[in-house]
Structures are given as structure tokens and as C-alpha cells.
mmCIF file of C-alpha atoms in Angstrom:
data_model
loop_
_atom_site.group_PDB
_atom_site.id
_atom_site.type_symbol
_atom_site.label_atom_id
_atom_site.label_comp_id
_atom_site.label_asym_id
_atom_site.label_seq_id
_atom_site.Cartn_x
_atom_site.Cartn_y
_atom_site.Cartn_z
ATOM 1 C CA MET S 1 0.000 0.000 0.000
ATOM 2 C CA ASP S 2 2.847 2.398 0.818
ATOM 3 C CA TRP S 3 4.479 1.623 -2.532
ATOM 4 C CA LYS S 4 1.298 2.588 -4.380
ATOM 5 C CA LEU S 5 1.113 5.874 -2.512
ATOM 6 C CA PHE S 6 4.739 6.598 -3.358
ATOM 7 C CA THR S 7 4.297 5.776 -7.027
ATOM 8 C CA ILE S 8 1.186 7.934 -7.256
ATOM 9 C CA THR S 9 3.007 10.824 -5.611
ATOM 10 C CA MET S 10 6.003 10.507 -7.905
ATOM 11 C CA GLU S 11 3.832 10.276 -10.988
ATOM 12 C CA VAL S 12 1.922 13.413 -10.047
ATOM 13 C CA PHE S 13 5.207 15.226 -9.447
ATOM 14 C CA VAL S 14 6.634 14.161 -12.790
ATOM 15 C CA SER S 15 3.437 15.099 -14.639
ATOM 16 C CA LEU S 16 3.544 18.550 -13.062
ATOM 17 C CA VAL S 17 7.147 18.964 -14.142
ATOM 18 C CA GLU S 18 6.326 17.802 -17.661
ATOM 19 C CA GLU S 19 3.466 20.271 -17.974
ATOM 20 C CA GLY S 20 5.789 23.202 -17.333
ATOM 21 C CA ASP S 21 6.859 25.256 -20.375
ATOM 22 C CA SER S 22 10.515 24.695 -21.215
ATOM 23 C CA GLY S 23 10.551 27.519 -23.743
ATOM 24 C CA MET S 24 11.247 25.184 -26.653
ATOM 25 C CA GLU S 25 7.693 25.413 -27.972
ATOM 26 C CA SER S 26 8.189 29.024 -28.940
ATOM 27 C CA LEU S 27 11.038 28.002 -31.253
ATOM 28 C CA ALA S 28 8.823 25.619 -33.245
ATOM 29 C CA THR S 29 6.831 28.402 -34.860
ATOM 30 C CA SER S 30 8.039 31.747 -36.036
ATOM 31 C CA SER S 31 5.966 34.849 -36.699
ATOM 32 C CA LYS S 32 6.006 34.008 -40.433
ATOM 33 C CA ASP S 33 4.298 30.687 -39.761
ATOM 34 C CA LEU S 34 1.407 32.231 -37.819
ATOM 35 C CA THR S 35 -1.072 32.600 -40.621
ATOM 36 C CA PRO S 36 -4.770 32.121 -39.818
ATOM 37 C CA GLU S 37 -4.697 28.666 -41.377
ATOM 38 C CA LYS S 38 -1.643 27.661 -39.341
ATOM 39 C CA ILE S 39 -3.208 28.980 -36.126
ATOM 40 C CA LYS S 40 -6.353 26.946 -36.819
ATOM 41 C CA GLU S 41 -4.229 23.864 -37.494
ATOM 42 C CA ILE S 42 -2.246 24.337 -34.248
ATOM 43 C CA GLU S 43 -5.467 24.740 -32.246
ATOM 44 C CA ASP S 44 -6.886 21.566 -33.801
ATOM 45 C CA THR S 45 -3.804 19.542 -32.870
ATOM 46 C CA GLU S 46 -3.928 20.920 -29.307
ATOM 47 C CA ASN S 47 -7.602 19.934 -29.023
ATOM 48 C CA ASP S 48 -6.810 16.464 -30.349
ATOM 49 C CA SER S 49 -4.098 15.975 -27.733
ATOM 50 C CA ASP S 50 -6.536 17.042 -25.006
ATOM 51 C CA ASP S 51 -9.003 14.395 -26.181
ATOM 52 C CA GLU S 52 -6.290 11.734 -26.038
ATOM 53 C CA ASP S 53 -5.486 12.657 -22.423
ATOM 54 C CA LEU S 54 -9.100 12.123 -21.395
ATOM 55 C CA ASP S 55 -9.015 8.475 -22.487
ATOM 56 C CA GLU S 56 -6.255 7.682 -19.993
ATOM 57 C CA THR S 57 -7.200 7.503 -16.323
ATOM 58 C CA LEU S 58 -5.223 9.223 -13.622
ATOM 59 C CA ALA S 59 -4.150 5.895 -12.138
ATOM 60 C CA GLU S 60 -2.820 4.750 -15.499
ATOM 61 C CA ARG S 61 -0.852 7.961 -15.942
ATOM 62 C CA LEU S 62 0.617 7.724 -12.468
ATOM 63 C CA TRP S 63 1.552 4.079 -12.902
ATOM 64 C CA GLY S 64 3.207 4.890 -16.226
ATOM 65 C CA LEU S 65 5.309 7.569 -14.608
ATOM 66 C CA THR S 66 6.929 5.036 -12.263
ATOM 67 C CA GLU S 67 8.722 3.563 -15.245
ATOM 68 C CA MET S 68 10.800 6.745 -15.506
ATOM 69 C CA PHE S 69 12.803 5.862 -12.414
ATOM 70 C CA PRO S 70 15.155 2.898 -12.143
ATOM 71 C CA GLU S 71 14.180 0.022 -9.865
ATOM 72 C CA ARG S 72 16.969 0.867 -7.436
ATOM 73 C CA VAL S 73 15.710 4.439 -6.972
ATOM 74 C CA ARG S 74 12.151 3.221 -6.406
ATOM 75 C CA ASP S 75 13.286 0.590 -3.902
ATOM 76 C CA THR S 76 15.487 3.048 -2.012
ATOM 77 C CA THR S 77 12.704 5.604 -1.852
ATOM 78 C CA TYR S 78 10.301 2.950 -0.631
ATOM 79 C CA ILE S 79 12.718 1.874 2.114
ATOM 80 C CA VAL S 80 13.308 5.471 3.214
ATOM 81 C CA THR S 81 9.608 6.324 3.342
ATOM 82 C CA THR S 82 8.606 3.137 5.168
ATOM 83 C CA SER S 83 11.393 3.526 7.728
ATOM 84 C CA ALA S 84 10.484 7.183 8.273
ATOM 85 C CA TRP S 85 6.830 6.245 8.712
ATOM 86 C CA SER S 86 7.653 3.456 11.175
ATOM 87 C CA THR S 87 9.931 5.843 13.110
ATOM 88 C CA VAL S 88 7.134 8.410 13.397
ATOM 89 C CA LYS S 89 4.707 5.702 14.531
ATOM 90 C CA GLY S 90 7.218 4.457 17.106
ATOM 91 C CA LEU S 91 7.845 7.937 18.469
ATOM 92 C CA TYR S 92 4.107 8.559 18.717
ATOM 93 C CA LYS S 93 3.609 5.286 20.591
ATOM 94 C CA PHE S 94 6.498 6.111 22.924
ATOM 95 C CA GLY S 95 5.042 9.571 23.596
ATOM 96 C CA CYS S 96 1.646 8.093 24.428
ATOM 97 C CA ASN S 97 3.158 5.547 26.793
ATOM 98 C CA ALA S 98 5.438 8.095 28.451
ATOM 99 C CA SER S 99 2.579 10.537 29.037
ATOM 100 C CA TRP S 100 0.422 7.738 30.473
ATOM 101 C CA ILE S 101 3.188 6.722 32.871
ATOM 102 C CA PHE S 102 3.874 10.331 33.886
ATOM 103 C CA PHE S 103 0.276 11.309 34.578
ATOM 104 C CA THR S 104 -0.720 8.102 36.363
ATOM 105 C CA SER S 105 2.411 8.210 38.510
ATOM 106 C CA SER S 106 1.862 11.838 39.408
ATOM 107 C CA ALA S 107 -1.752 11.101 40.322
ATOM 108 C CA LEU S 108 -0.663 8.232 42.570
ATOM 109 C CA LEU S 109 2.137 10.225 44.183
ATOM 110 C CA PHE S 110 0.291 13.492 44.742
ATOM 111 C CA ALA S 111 -3.127 12.105 45.677
ATOM 112 C CA PRO S 112 -2.138 11.345 49.317
ATOM 113 C CA VAL S 113 -0.639 14.825 49.706
ATOM 114 C CA ILE S 114 -3.773 16.481 48.371
ATOM 115 C CA ILE S 115 -6.024 14.318 50.542
ATOM 116 C CA GLU S 116 -3.979 15.120 53.662
ATOM 117 C CA PHE S 117 -4.079 18.835 52.869
ATOM 118 C CA GLU S 118 -7.864 18.720 52.494
ATOM 119 C CA ARG S 119 -8.168 16.753 55.744
ATOM 120 C CA SER S 120 -6.140 19.353 57.658
ATOM 121 C CA GLN S 121 -8.321 22.136 56.263
ATOM 122 C CA MET S 122 -11.463 20.264 57.310
ATOM 123 C CA GLU S 123 -10.069 19.806 60.836
ATOM 124 C CA GLU S 124 -9.306 23.522 61.051
ATOM 125 C CA MET S 125 -12.836 24.391 59.934
ATOM 126 C CA GLN S 126 -14.278 22.031 62.539
ATOM 127 C CA ARG S 127 -12.173 23.666 65.283
ATOM 128 C CA GLN S 128 -13.410 27.102 64.228
ATOM 129 C CA GLN S 129 -17.015 25.899 64.281
ATOM 130 C CA GLN S 130 -16.547 24.459 67.781
ATOM 131 C CA ARG S 131 -15.062 27.739 69.017
ATOM 132 C CA GLN S 132 -17.921 29.652 67.482
ATOM 133 C CA ILE S 133 -20.463 27.404 69.177
ATOM 134 C CA LEU S 134 -18.718 27.503 72.583
ATOM 135 C CA LEU S 135 -17.518 31.112 72.726
ATOM 136 C CA GLY S 136 -19.888 32.944 70.430
ATOM 137 C CA PRO S 137 -19.668 34.379 66.909
ATOM 138 C CA ASN S 138 -16.876 36.887 67.694
ATOM 139 C CA ALA S 139 -14.515 34.222 69.064
ATOM 140 C CA ALA S 140 -14.008 32.491 65.712
ATOM 141 C CA VAL S 141 -13.135 35.781 64.032
ATOM 142 C CA SER S 142 -10.907 37.192 66.807
ATOM 143 C CA GLY S 143 -8.146 34.700 66.274
ATOM 144 C CA LEU S 144 -6.947 31.249 67.006
ATOM 145 C CA GLY S 145 -4.417 31.977 69.723
ATOM 146 C CA SER S 146 -6.457 34.332 71.902
ATOM 147 C CA VAL S 147 -7.676 33.045 75.228
ATOM 148 C CA PRO S 148 -10.636 34.741 76.875
ATOM 149 C CA ALA S 149 -9.643 36.801 79.904
ATOM 150 C CA HIS S 150 -10.860 35.699 83.313
ATOM 151 C CA ARG S 151 -12.339 38.319 85.646
#
């Protein structure tokens, strides 16, 4: 499957390069040759070539373009692309595993600390509520270390 993708890509690239104007077409006709009859004849041949292109499918054109490159170049390109793809897949898998390990470990390591912190806050709130009940509403606000004065 990877080889087909590579060949299709290479064939598209080569067809794009072939469609570019090399400048040689302008040398085929001079200004003397551009009579109305000649122009009509040139347009007819261009239209005929367009009709011939429509008979050939894109897949056929792309497959035909693979024949431009030697077997060794195609094989080397295939090996490079498949190894690059497998490297990217391996790095992605490693990244997923590493992030899973990091986040689960941090959750396991920090969960007891967070729970203990919450527990200490709850105890402090309970102490303040007890003070408020025993000493009145102003005692909880006045401070933790103050002791009521005896008369």
C-alpha cells in the first residue's frame, strides 16, 4: 500500500514537471508561420491531444510515470519512506506511553498529599465551628491563639 502511494506521488510530481513550459515550444513556430490557417491547425492539434489525455485515467498515468525511475531508486525511496513512517509511529507510541506513565504516577504520588491537605483544612474548619459554638460568633473571628480573659 505504501508503494502505491509513493508511485502515485512521484507520478503526479513528474506530470507537473512535464506540464511546465521549457521555452522550446516558442522556437517551433516563427511569426512568419502564424497565418490564420496555421493557427487553426495548431489549435486543432492541441484539441486532439486534449481528447487523447481524457481516455487515460489518472491511475494509469501515475503508474506509467513510475517507469521513468530505475528500480533501485524506487526501492530506495520505498525503504526510506517506510522507515520514516515506522519511526514516526514508534515515536508517537512512545510519547503516548510516556505521558500515560507520567500522569498516572503523578496522580498516585500526589493524591495522598492532596487528601492530607484537604483533611487538615477540614479539621481547622471544625475547630473554628466548635469555638464559634462555645464562645460565640466573635470568638471564631478574633483569632486562634487568643484566650478569653478571666475576671
